[in-house]
Coordinates of C-alpha atoms in Angstrom, one line a residue:
M13 CA 82.2 38.6 221.0
N14 CA 78.6 37.5 221.7
K15 CA 77.3 40.2 219.4
R16 CA 79.5 39.0 216.6
I17 CA 78.4 35.4 217.1
L18 CA 74.7 36.5 217.1
I19 CA 75.2 38.6 213.9
L20 CA 77.0 35.7 212.3
V21 CA 74.2 33.3 213.2
I22 CA 71.6 35.7 211.9
I23 CA 73.5 36.2 208.7
V24 CA 73.8 32.4 208.2
T25 CA 70.1 32.0 209.0
I26 CA 69.1 34.7 206.6
I27 CA 71.3 33.1 203.9
F28 CA 69.8 29.7 204.6
I29 CA 66.2 30.9 204.6
G30 CA 66.9 33.0 201.5
K31 CA 68.5 30.0 199.8
T32 CA 65.6 27.8 200.8
F33 CA 63.0 30.1 199.5
F34 CA 65.1 30.7 196.4
D35 CA 65.3 27.0 195.8
I36 CA 61.5 26.7 196.4
S37 CA 60.9 29.5 193.9
S38 CA 63.3 28.0 191.4
D39 CA 61.8 24.6 191.8
R40 CA 58.3 26.1 191.2
T41 CA 59.5 27.7 188.1
A42 CA 61.1 24.5 187.0
T43 CA 57.9 22.6 187.8
I44 CA 55.9 25.0 185.7
A45 CA 58.4 24.8 182.9
S46 CA 58.4 21.0 183.0
A47 CA 54.6 21.0 182.9
E48 CA 54.7 23.4 179.9
R49 CA 57.1 21.0 178.1
N50 CA 54.8 18.1 179.0
A51 CA 51.7 19.9 177.7
K52 CA 53.6 20.8 174.5
G53 CA 54.6 17.2 174.0
I54 CA 51.0 15.9 174.6
A55 CA 49.6 18.6 172.2
S56 CA 52.0 17.5 169.5
E57 CA 51.2 13.8 170.2
L58 CA 47.5 14.6 170.1
N59 CA 48.0 16.4 166.8
E60 CA 49.8 13.4 165.3
H61 CA 47.1 11.0 166.6
V62 CA 44.3 13.1 165.1
V63 CA 46.1 13.6 161.8
H64 CA 46.8 9.9 161.5
T65 CA 43.2 9.0 162.4
F66 CA 41.6 11.5 160.1
S67 CA 44.0 10.5 157.3
D68 CA 43.0 6.9 157.6
A69 CA 39.3 7.9 157.6
E70 CA 39.8 10.1 154.5
N71 CA 41.5 7.2 152.7
I72 CA 38.4 5.0 153.5
L73 CA 36.1 7.8 152.2
N74 CA 38.2 8.1 149.0
N75 CA 38.0 4.3 148.5
I76 CA 34.2 4.4 148.9
I77 CA 34.0 7.4 146.4
N78 CA 36.1 5.5 143.9
D79 CA 33.8 2.4 144.2
I80 CA 30.7 4.5 143.8
E81 CA 32.0 6.3 140.8
R82 CA 33.2 3.0 139.2
D83 CA 29.7 1.4 139.5
S84 CA 27.9 4.6 138.5
S85 CA 29.5 7.8 137.4
H86 CA 26.2 9.7 136.9
S87 CA 23.2 8.2 138.6
V88 CA 22.7 7.5 142.3
L89 CA 23.0 3.8 143.3
D90 CA 20.2 2.1 145.2
E91 CA 20.5 1.5 149.0
K92 CA 21.5 -2.2 148.6
V93 CA 24.5 -1.5 146.4
L94 CA 25.6 1.4 148.6
Y95 CA 25.2 -0.7 151.7
R96 CA 27.4 -3.4 150.2
I97 CA 30.1 -0.9 149.3
I98 CA 30.2 0.9 152.7
S99 CA 29.9 -2.4 154.6
K100 CA 33.1 -3.5 153.0
Y101 CA 35.1 -0.8 154.8
N102 CA 33.1 -0.5 158.0
A103 CA 35.3 -2.9 160.0
S104 CA 38.6 -1.8 158.4
R105 CA 39.4 0.6 161.3
S106 CA 38.5 0.3 165.0
F107 CA 37.8 4.0 165.3
I108 CA 35.1 3.9 162.5
S109 CA 31.7 4.0 164.2
N110 CA 29.5 4.3 161.1
L111 CA 29.7 5.0 157.3
F112 CA 26.9 6.6 155.4
V113 CA 25.9 8.2 152.1
S114 CA 23.4 11.0 151.7
S115 CA 21.8 12.9 148.8
P116 CA 22.7 16.5 148.0
D117 CA 19.5 17.7 149.8
G118 CA 20.4 15.8 153.0
L119 CA 18.4 12.5 152.5
L120 CA 20.3 9.6 154.1
L121 CA 20.6 7.0 151.3
A122 CA 22.6 4.2 153.1
G123 CA 24.3 3.5 156.4
S124 CA 26.5 0.8 157.7
S125 CA 24.7 0.6 161.0
A126 CA 21.2 0.0 159.7
Y127 CA 19.6 -1.7 156.7
P128 CA 17.1 -1.1 155.3
L129 CA 17.2 2.6 156.2
R130 CA 14.1 4.6 156.9
D131 CA 13.8 7.9 155.1
E132 CA 15.6 10.5 157.2
Y133 CA 16.6 14.0 156.2
S134 CA 19.6 15.7 157.7
A135 CA 19.4 19.0 155.8
D136 CA 19.9 20.9 159.0
R137 CA 23.3 19.3 159.5
E138 CA 26.4 21.4 159.2
Y139 CA 28.1 19.1 156.7
V140 CA 25.1 19.2 154.3
Q141 CA 25.1 23.0 154.3
H142 CA 28.8 23.1 153.8
H143 CA 28.8 20.8 150.7
Q144 CA 25.8 22.6 149.3
K145 CA 27.7 26.0 149.7
F146 CA 31.2 25.0 148.6
L147 CA 30.6 23.1 145.3
N148 CA 33.3 21.0 143.6
N149 CA 35.4 21.1 146.9
N150 CA 37.1 17.7 147.3
S151 CA 38.6 18.5 150.8
L152 CA 37.6 16.7 153.9
F153 CA 35.1 18.5 156.1
V154 CA 34.9 18.0 159.9
S155 CA 31.7 18.8 161.7
R156 CA 30.0 18.4 165.1
S157 CA 27.9 15.3 166.0
Q158 CA 24.1 15.5 166.2
E159 CA 21.7 12.8 167.4
N160 CA 20.1 10.6 164.7
S161 CA 19.8 6.9 163.8
L162 CA 23.4 6.9 162.3
S163 CA 25.1 9.0 165.0
S164 CA 24.2 8.6 168.7
G165 CA 26.2 9.9 171.6
G166 CA 29.4 11.9 171.0
R167 CA 30.9 11.5 167.6
I168 CA 32.8 13.5 165.0
L169 CA 31.5 13.5 161.4
L170 CA 34.0 13.4 158.5
T171 CA 32.4 14.0 155.0
K172 CA 33.4 14.4 151.4
G173 CA 31.3 15.4 148.4
I174 CA 30.9 13.5 145.1
Y175 CA 30.4 16.0 142.2
N176 CA 29.0 15.7 138.7
P177 CA 31.1 16.7 135.7
D178 CA 29.2 20.0 135.6
G179 CA 30.4 20.7 139.2
T180 CA 27.0 20.1 140.9
L181 CA 26.8 18.0 144.1
R182 CA 25.9 14.4 143.4
T183 CA 26.1 12.7 146.8
I184 CA 27.9 13.0 150.2
V185 CA 30.0 10.3 151.7
G186 CA 30.8 10.4 155.4
T187 CA 31.9 8.6 158.5
S188 CA 31.6 9.1 162.2
I189 CA 34.3 8.6 164.9
D190 CA 33.4 7.6 168.4
L191 CA 34.8 9.9 171.1
K192 CA 35.7 6.9 173.2
Y193 CA 38.6 6.5 170.8
F194 CA 40.0 9.8 172.1
S195 CA 39.2 9.0 175.8
T196 CA 41.7 6.2 175.5
F197 CA 44.3 8.7 174.4
F198 CA 43.4 10.9 177.4
L199 CA 43.9 8.1 179.9
S200 CA 47.1 6.9 178.2
N201 CA 48.8 10.2 179.0
G202 CA 48.0 10.1 182.8
L203 CA 46.2 13.5 182.8
G204 CA 44.4 14.6 186.0
E205 CA 40.7 15.0 186.6
N206 CA 41.0 18.8 186.1
D207 CA 43.1 18.5 182.9
R208 CA 41.6 18.7 179.5
I209 CA 42.3 17.8 175.9
L210 CA 40.3 19.6 173.2
L211 CA 40.1 19.4 169.4
L212 CA 39.0 22.7 167.8
R213 CA 38.3 23.6 164.3
K214 CA 40.2 26.7 163.1
D215 CA 37.0 28.6 162.8
G216 CA 36.5 28.3 166.6
V217 CA 34.1 25.3 166.7
A218 CA 34.9 22.8 169.6
L219 CA 34.8 19.2 168.3
I220 CA 36.2 17.2 171.2
Q221 CA 36.5 17.8 174.9
E222 CA 37.9 15.2 177.2
P223 CA 37.3 13.9 179.9
M224 CA 33.7 15.1 179.3
S225 CA 31.5 12.3 177.8
E226 CA 29.9 14.4 175.2
T227 CA 31.4 16.7 172.4
A228 CA 31.6 20.3 173.3
S229 CA 29.5 22.5 171.1
G230 CA 30.0 26.1 170.2
S231 CA 32.9 28.3 171.3
T232 CA 34.5 28.6 174.8
P233 CA 36.7 31.4 176.3
L234 CA 39.7 29.3 175.4
T235 CA 38.5 29.2 171.7
S236 CA 38.2 33.0 171.7
I237 CA 41.8 33.3 173.1
L238 CA 43.2 31.0 170.6
I239 CA 41.4 32.3 167.5
S240 CA 41.8 36.0 168.4
G241 CA 45.2 36.2 169.8
E242 CA 47.6 33.3 170.3
L243 CA 47.3 31.8 166.8
F244 CA 48.3 35.1 165.3
A245 CA 51.4 35.3 167.6
A246 CA 52.4 31.7 166.9
P247 CA 50.2 30.2 164.2
F248 CA 51.5 26.6 164.3
Q249 CA 52.1 25.9 168.0
G250 CA 52.5 27.6 171.3
T251 CA 52.1 27.5 175.1
F252 CA 50.6 30.1 177.4
H253 CA 48.8 30.6 180.7
A254 CA 45.1 31.5 180.7
Y255 CA 41.7 30.6 182.2
D256 CA 40.4 27.9 179.8
G257 CA 36.7 28.4 180.7
L258 CA 36.4 24.7 181.3
S259 CA 38.2 23.8 184.5
K260 CA 38.0 25.7 187.8
S261 CA 38.6 29.4 188.2
D262 CA 42.4 29.1 188.4
S263 CA 44.5 29.4 185.3
S264 CA 45.8 26.5 183.2
I265 CA 48.8 25.8 181.2
I266 CA 47.5 25.7 177.6
S267 CA 49.5 24.2 174.8
Y268 CA 48.2 24.0 171.3
H269 CA 49.4 22.5 168.0
S270 CA 47.8 23.5 164.7
S271 CA 47.6 20.9 162.0
E272 CA 49.0 21.6 158.6
E273 CA 47.0 18.9 156.9
Y274 CA 43.5 19.7 158.3
P275 CA 41.9 22.8 159.7
L276 CA 42.2 21.5 163.3
I277 CA 43.9 22.7 166.5
S278 CA 44.9 20.1 169.2
V279 CA 44.8 21.7 172.6
V280 CA 46.0 20.4 176.0
C281 CA 45.1 22.2 179.3
L282 CA 46.9 21.3 182.5
Y283 CA 45.4 22.7 185.7
I284 CA 48.1 24.7 187.4
P285 CA 47.1 24.0 191.0
D286 CA 47.3 20.2 190.3
V287 CA 50.7 20.7 188.6
L288 CA 51.9 22.5 191.8
N289 CA 50.5 20.0 194.3
Q290 CA 53.6 17.7 194.1
W291 CA 55.8 20.8 194.4
R292 CA 53.9 21.9 197.5
R293 CA 54.3 18.4 199.1
R294 CA 57.9 18.4 198.2
H295 CA 58.7 21.6 199.9
T296 CA 56.5 21.5 203.0
N297 CA 59.3 20.0 205.1
S298 CA 61.7 22.6 203.8
V299 CA 59.5 25.5 204.9
G300 CA 58.9 23.8 208.3
A301 CA 62.7 23.5 208.8
A302 CA 63.2 27.1 207.9
L303 CA 60.6 28.3 210.3
L304 CA 62.1 26.1 213.1
L305 CA 65.5 27.6 212.4
V306 CA 64.0 31.1 212.7
L307 CA 62.5 30.1 216.1
L308 CA 65.9 28.8 217.3
V309 CA 67.7 31.9 216.2
G310 CA 65.1 34.1 217.9
T311 CA 65.6 32.2 221.1
L312 CA 69.3 32.6 220.8
G313 CA 68.8 36.3 220.3
L314 CA 66.8 36.6 223.5
L315 CA 69.5 34.8 225.4
V316 CA 72.4 37.1 224.3
N317 CA 70.3 40.3 224.2
R318 CA 71.2 41.2 227.8
Q319 CA 74.9 40.8 227.2
I320 CA 74.6 42.8 224.0
K321 CA 72.9 45.6 225.9
E322 CA 75.7 45.7 228.5
L323 CA 78.2 45.8 225.8
K324 CA 76.3 48.6 224.1
R325 CA 76.3 50.7 227.2
S326 CA 80.1 50.3 227.4
E327 CA 80.5 51.2 223.8
D328 CA 78.3 54.2 224.2
K329 CA 80.5 55.5 227.0
F330 CA 83.6 55.1 224.9
S331 CA 81.9 56.7 221.9
L332 CA 80.8 59.7 224.0
I333 CA 84.4 60.2 225.2
V334 CA 85.8 59.9 221.7
T335 CA 83.2 62.0 219.9
T336 CA 83.3 64.8 222.4
A337 CA 87.1 65.0 222.6
N338 CA 88.7 68.2 221.3
E339 CA 91.4 66.1 219.6
G340 CA 91.0 64.2 216.4
I341 CA 91.3 60.5 217.0
W342 CA 91.7 57.8 214.4
V343 CA 92.8 54.2 214.3
L344 CA 94.9 52.6 211.6
D345 CA 95.4 48.9 210.7
R346 CA 98.7 47.3 209.9
E347 CA 98.3 48.4 206.3
V348 CA 98.0 52.0 207.5
C349 CA 94.4 52.2 206.4
V350 CA 91.8 54.1 208.6
T351 CA 89.6 51.8 210.5
Y352 CA 88.0 54.4 212.8
A353 CA 87.8 58.2 212.8
N354 CA 85.9 60.4 215.2
Q355 CA 83.9 63.4 214.1
R356 CA 86.5 65.9 215.3
I357 CA 89.3 64.6 213.0
A358 CA 86.7 64.4 210.1
D359 CA 85.8 68.1 210.7
M360 CA 89.5 68.9 210.9
F361 CA 90.1 67.7 207.4
G362 CA 86.7 68.6 205.9
Y363 CA 85.4 65.0 205.4
H364 CA 82.6 62.8 206.7
P365 CA 83.9 60.1 209.0
D366 CA 82.7 57.4 206.5
E367 CA 84.8 59.0 203.8
L368 CA 88.0 58.4 205.8
L369 CA 87.3 54.7 206.5
G370 CA 89.4 52.3 204.5
Q371 CA 91.6 55.0 203.0
Q372 CA 95.4 55.1 203.2
I373 CA 96.5 57.8 205.6
G374 CA 99.1 58.9 203.0
G375 CA 96.2 60.1 200.8
F376 CA 95.4 62.9 203.3
M377 CA 99.0 63.8 204.0
H378 CA 101.1 66.6 202.5
P379 CA 103.4 65.0 199.9
E380 CA 106.6 66.5 201.4
D381 CA 105.8 64.8 204.8
Q382 CA 105.2 61.3 203.3
P383 CA 108.9 60.1 203.6
D384 CA 109.0 61.1 207.2
N385 CA 105.7 59.4 207.9
D386 CA 107.0 56.1 206.4
I387 CA 109.9 56.3 208.9
R388 CA 107.7 56.9 211.8
I389 CA 105.3 54.0 210.9
E390 CA 108.3 51.7 211.0
R391 CA 109.0 53.1 214.5
R392 CA 105.4 52.3 215.5
K393 CA 106.0 48.7 214.3
Q394 CA 108.9 48.5 216.6
G395 CA 106.7 49.5 219.5
E396 CA 107.8 53.2 219.8
S397 CA 105.4 56.1 220.6
E398 CA 106.2 59.7 219.9
R399 CA 104.9 63.2 219.4
Y400 CA 105.6 65.3 216.3
E401 CA 104.2 67.9 213.9
R402 CA 102.5 66.8 210.6
R403 CA 100.9 68.6 207.7
F404 CA 97.7 67.2 206.2
I405 CA 95.7 68.4 203.1
H406 CA 92.1 69.7 203.8
K407 CA 89.4 68.6 201.4
D408 CA 89.3 72.1 200.0
G409 CA 93.1 71.9 199.3
S410 CA 94.3 74.0 202.2
I411 CA 97.1 72.8 204.5
V412 CA 96.2 71.7 208.1
W413 CA 99.0 71.7 210.6
T414 CA 98.6 69.1 213.4
M415 CA 100.4 67.9 216.5
V416 CA 100.3 64.1 216.3
S417 CA 100.6 61.8 219.3
G418 CA 101.0 58.2 217.8
A419 CA 101.2 54.9 219.7
P420 CA 101.3 51.3 218.4
I421 CA 98.5 48.7 218.9
I422 CA 100.1 45.4 220.0
D423 CA 98.3 42.2 220.8
D424 CA 99.2 39.6 223.5
Q425 CA 101.7 37.9 221.2
D426 CA 103.5 41.3 220.5
V427 CA 102.1 41.3 217.0
F428 CA 101.7 44.8 215.5
L429 CA 98.0 45.4 214.7
G430 CA 98.0 49.1 213.9
V431 CA 98.3 52.6 215.2
V432 CA 96.1 54.9 217.3
A433 CA 96.8 58.6 216.8
M434 CA 95.5 61.8 218.4
C435 CA 95.8 64.9 216.3
T436 CA 95.6 68.5 217.6
D437 CA 94.9 71.3 215.1
I438 CA 97.8 73.8 215.4
T439 CA 97.0 75.6 212.1
D440 CA 96.1 78.9 213.8
R441 CA 99.3 78.8 215.8
K442 CA 101.3 78.2 212.7
R443 CA 99.5 81.1 211.0
S444 CA 100.3 83.4 213.9
E445 CA 103.9 82.5 213.8
A446 CA 104.0 83.1 210.1
Q447 CA 102.3 86.5 210.5
Q448 CA 104.7 87.5 213.2
A449 CA 107.7 86.6 210.9
R450 CA 106.2 88.7 208.1
M451 CA 105.7 91.7 210.4
T452 CA 109.3 91.4 211.6
E453 CA 110.5 91.3 208.0
Q454 CA 108.3 94.3 207.2
L455 CA 109.8 96.3 210.1
R456 CA 113.3 95.4 208.9
Q457 CA 112.4 96.6 205.4
S458 CA 110.9 99.8 206.8
H459 CA 114.2 100.6 208.5
K460 CA 116.1 100.0 205.3
M461 CA 113.7 102.4 203.4
E462 CA 114.2 105.0 206.1
A463 CA 118.0 104.9 205.7
V464 CA 117.6 105.0 201.9
G465 CA 115.3 108.0 202.2
I466 CA 117.9 109.9 204.4
L467 CA 120.6 109.1 201.8
A468 CA 118.3 110.2 198.9
G469 CA 117.5 113.5 200.7
G470 CA 121.1 114.4 201.0
M471 CA 121.9 113.5 197.4
A472 CA 118.8 115.5 196.2
H473 CA 120.0 118.7 198.0
D474 CA 123.5 118.4 196.5
F475 CA 122.0 117.5 193.1
N476 CA 119.7 120.6 193.1
N477 CA 122.6 122.9 194.0
V478 CA 124.6 121.6 191.0
L479 CA 121.5 122.0 188.7
Q480 CA 121.0 125.6 189.9
S481 CA 124.5 126.5 188.9
V482 CA 124.0 124.8 185.5
L483 CA 120.7 126.7 184.9
G484 CA 122.4 130.0 185.8
Y485 CA 125.2 129.5 183.3
I486 CA 122.6 128.4 180.6
Y487 CA 120.7 131.7 181.3
L488 CA 123.9 133.8 180.9
A489 CA 124.8 131.9 177.7
K490 CA 121.4 132.6 176.2
M491 CA 122.0 136.3 176.8
S492 CA 125.3 136.1 174.9
V493 CA 124.0 134.3 171.7
T494 CA 122.2 135.6 168.6
P495 CA 118.4 135.0 168.8
G496 CA 117.3 132.3 166.4
S497 CA 120.7 130.7 166.1
D498 CA 121.4 126.9 166.5
V499 CA 123.3 127.7 169.7
Q500 CA 120.2 129.3 171.2
E501 CA 118.1 126.2 170.3
Y502 CA 120.7 123.9 172.0
L503 CA 120.7 126.1 175.1
E504 CA 116.9 125.9 175.3
R505 CA 117.0 122.2 175.1
A506 CA 119.7 122.0 177.8
E507 CA 117.5 124.2 179.9
T508 CA 114.5 121.9 179.4
I509 CA 116.5 118.8 180.3
S510 CA 117.9 120.5 183.4
G511 CA 114.3 121.3 184.4
Q512 CA 113.5 117.6 184.2
A513 CA 116.6 116.8 186.3
C514 CA 115.2 119.3 188.9
E515 CA 111.9 117.3 188.9
L516 CA 113.9 114.1 189.6
G517 CA 115.5 115.9 192.5
R518 CA 112.1 116.8 193.9
R519 CA 111.1 113.1 193.7
L520 CA 114.1 112.1 195.7
L521 CA 113.2 114.7 198.3
T522 CA 109.7 113.2 198.4
L523 CA 111.2 109.8 199.0
S524 CA 113.3 111.1 201.8
R525 CA 110.2 112.6 203.5
S526 CA 108.5 109.1 203.8
G527 CA 106.2 109.5 200.8
L528 CA 105.0 113.1 201.4
S529 CA 104.4 114.5 197.9
Y530 CA 103.6 117.9 196.4
K531 CA 100.7 118.0 193.9
R532 CA 99.8 120.8 191.5
N533 CA 97.7 121.3 188.3
A534 CA 99.6 121.0 185.0
S535 CA 98.7 121.1 181.3
L536 CA 99.1 117.8 179.4
T537 CA 99.4 119.4 175.9
P538 CA 103.1 120.6 176.3
L539 CA 104.1 117.3 177.9
I540 CA 102.7 115.3 175.0
Q541 CA 104.3 117.6 172.4
E542 CA 107.7 117.5 174.1
T543 CA 107.6 113.7 174.5
V544 CA 106.6 113.1 170.8
V545 CA 109.2 115.5 169.4
A546 CA 112.0 113.9 171.5
A547 CA 111.0 110.4 170.4
L548 CA 110.9 111.3 166.6
K549 CA 113.9 113.7 166.6
E550 CA 116.2 111.4 164.5
S551 CA 113.6 110.1 162.2
A552 CA 112.3 111.4 158.9
I553 CA 108.7 111.7 160.2
T554 CA 107.2 115.2 160.2
V555 CA 104.9 115.9 163.2
E556 CA 102.0 118.3 163.2
F557 CA 100.0 118.8 166.4
D558 CA 96.3 119.7 166.7
L559 CA 95.7 119.3 170.3
P560 CA 93.3 121.2 172.6
E561 CA 94.7 123.0 175.7
I562 CA 94.1 120.5 178.5

């Protein structure tokens, strides 16, 4: 009983611990999935924020271009006129840091942050090189910030070109956006100190990185991953785990959203260890409770271990008696299913003991004995014990005869619980009895054959005497007929048939002598000829023989 209780407690403990760790693992997966959804939402929101900001900035640049082309469609306006035009739009949006106009060769012509403007060239700037290379391209170009009098600190430059009718570059109009505008977005989403938002150009150039104070320049490992792999797998948006090259050595959840309006990718990186911190805090108590339960179960196991050992010794003694017994022993439940079988009964029927467990006893019994078995099971339920013979079917299909001693198993309330039966293999005894019966029958048949032989011997002698008289008269008749006549032919045939009758008499004499036979050499050719001629005598078939003498 104590062993069962301990096993039950251990099973419950294992189930509880397994359920606890399964819940912890499931919650970790759910936490990661929730963080992935959060990163995806922030990336989508960042994309909308960037598209809205850049769209407003592009509209301002388009208005400035329209004003410049209205005042002068061919020549370049002086700095004062340009300053007046761009100053009109400088305060129209809070994210606008500066508006400027430059010549095709990179000379800054006007700027909203300074007037008058000292001569300053920006030919080394990326946007100047872009507009000089891609002529008559009216699309917005986004470039990295560099230090000068118009753009200090971290800024993004948005520029558009104004082209002459012949397609040559006339001027460049641009604006810069302060990165503090995007820092506000970072803080509004409650991102952690190890989390990042990035704005990448689709050619791999990093434009924004928050919460760093300056714009990232060049490419990062994350840029390489996005441009070389993930964008090809899901070109518009996606989420994956990778080392972003910006935070610590651990992986981050990286979600990106590619803009359809501008060549930009909005990226959000959530540091996985920070994501899992709350999950760890949430399940620390659960792990502690599981470990405490393990300790309690271990203590309980030590307390009942001694009793289990004593029970084990008793069971070993019982098992030794049962397994070494010469009789097959099995126990059946109230449904007549095998609940225990020793090795002897398993060997008796050609099975492994485990193959017998849980099986109906009728499945191993000879079909003709099944009705009698049902009657005897009813007697067991009435509390009767008895001894009887029973046939079972061996695994190889042979019949096994047994002597069964069956007794009911009754509990304290006289409720029938099953049957215990001991089976002794009597197959060899049954075989010996059957062999003895066969030998008796053979002896009886032998006496019959001896009597038949004596009778046949007497009949053969009388038969031969009659045949000798017949052959004598045939011989005398042949002497009295004309040679070659039909009568002579008939007499010769009668003589041949009489010879065959003599052979039959000799066979009867052989039978009467208990099988003693007389053997001699004979030619097959005459026998074949006689047989064929006799068979075809009444037919129209003509027979010609060409047989060797054998």
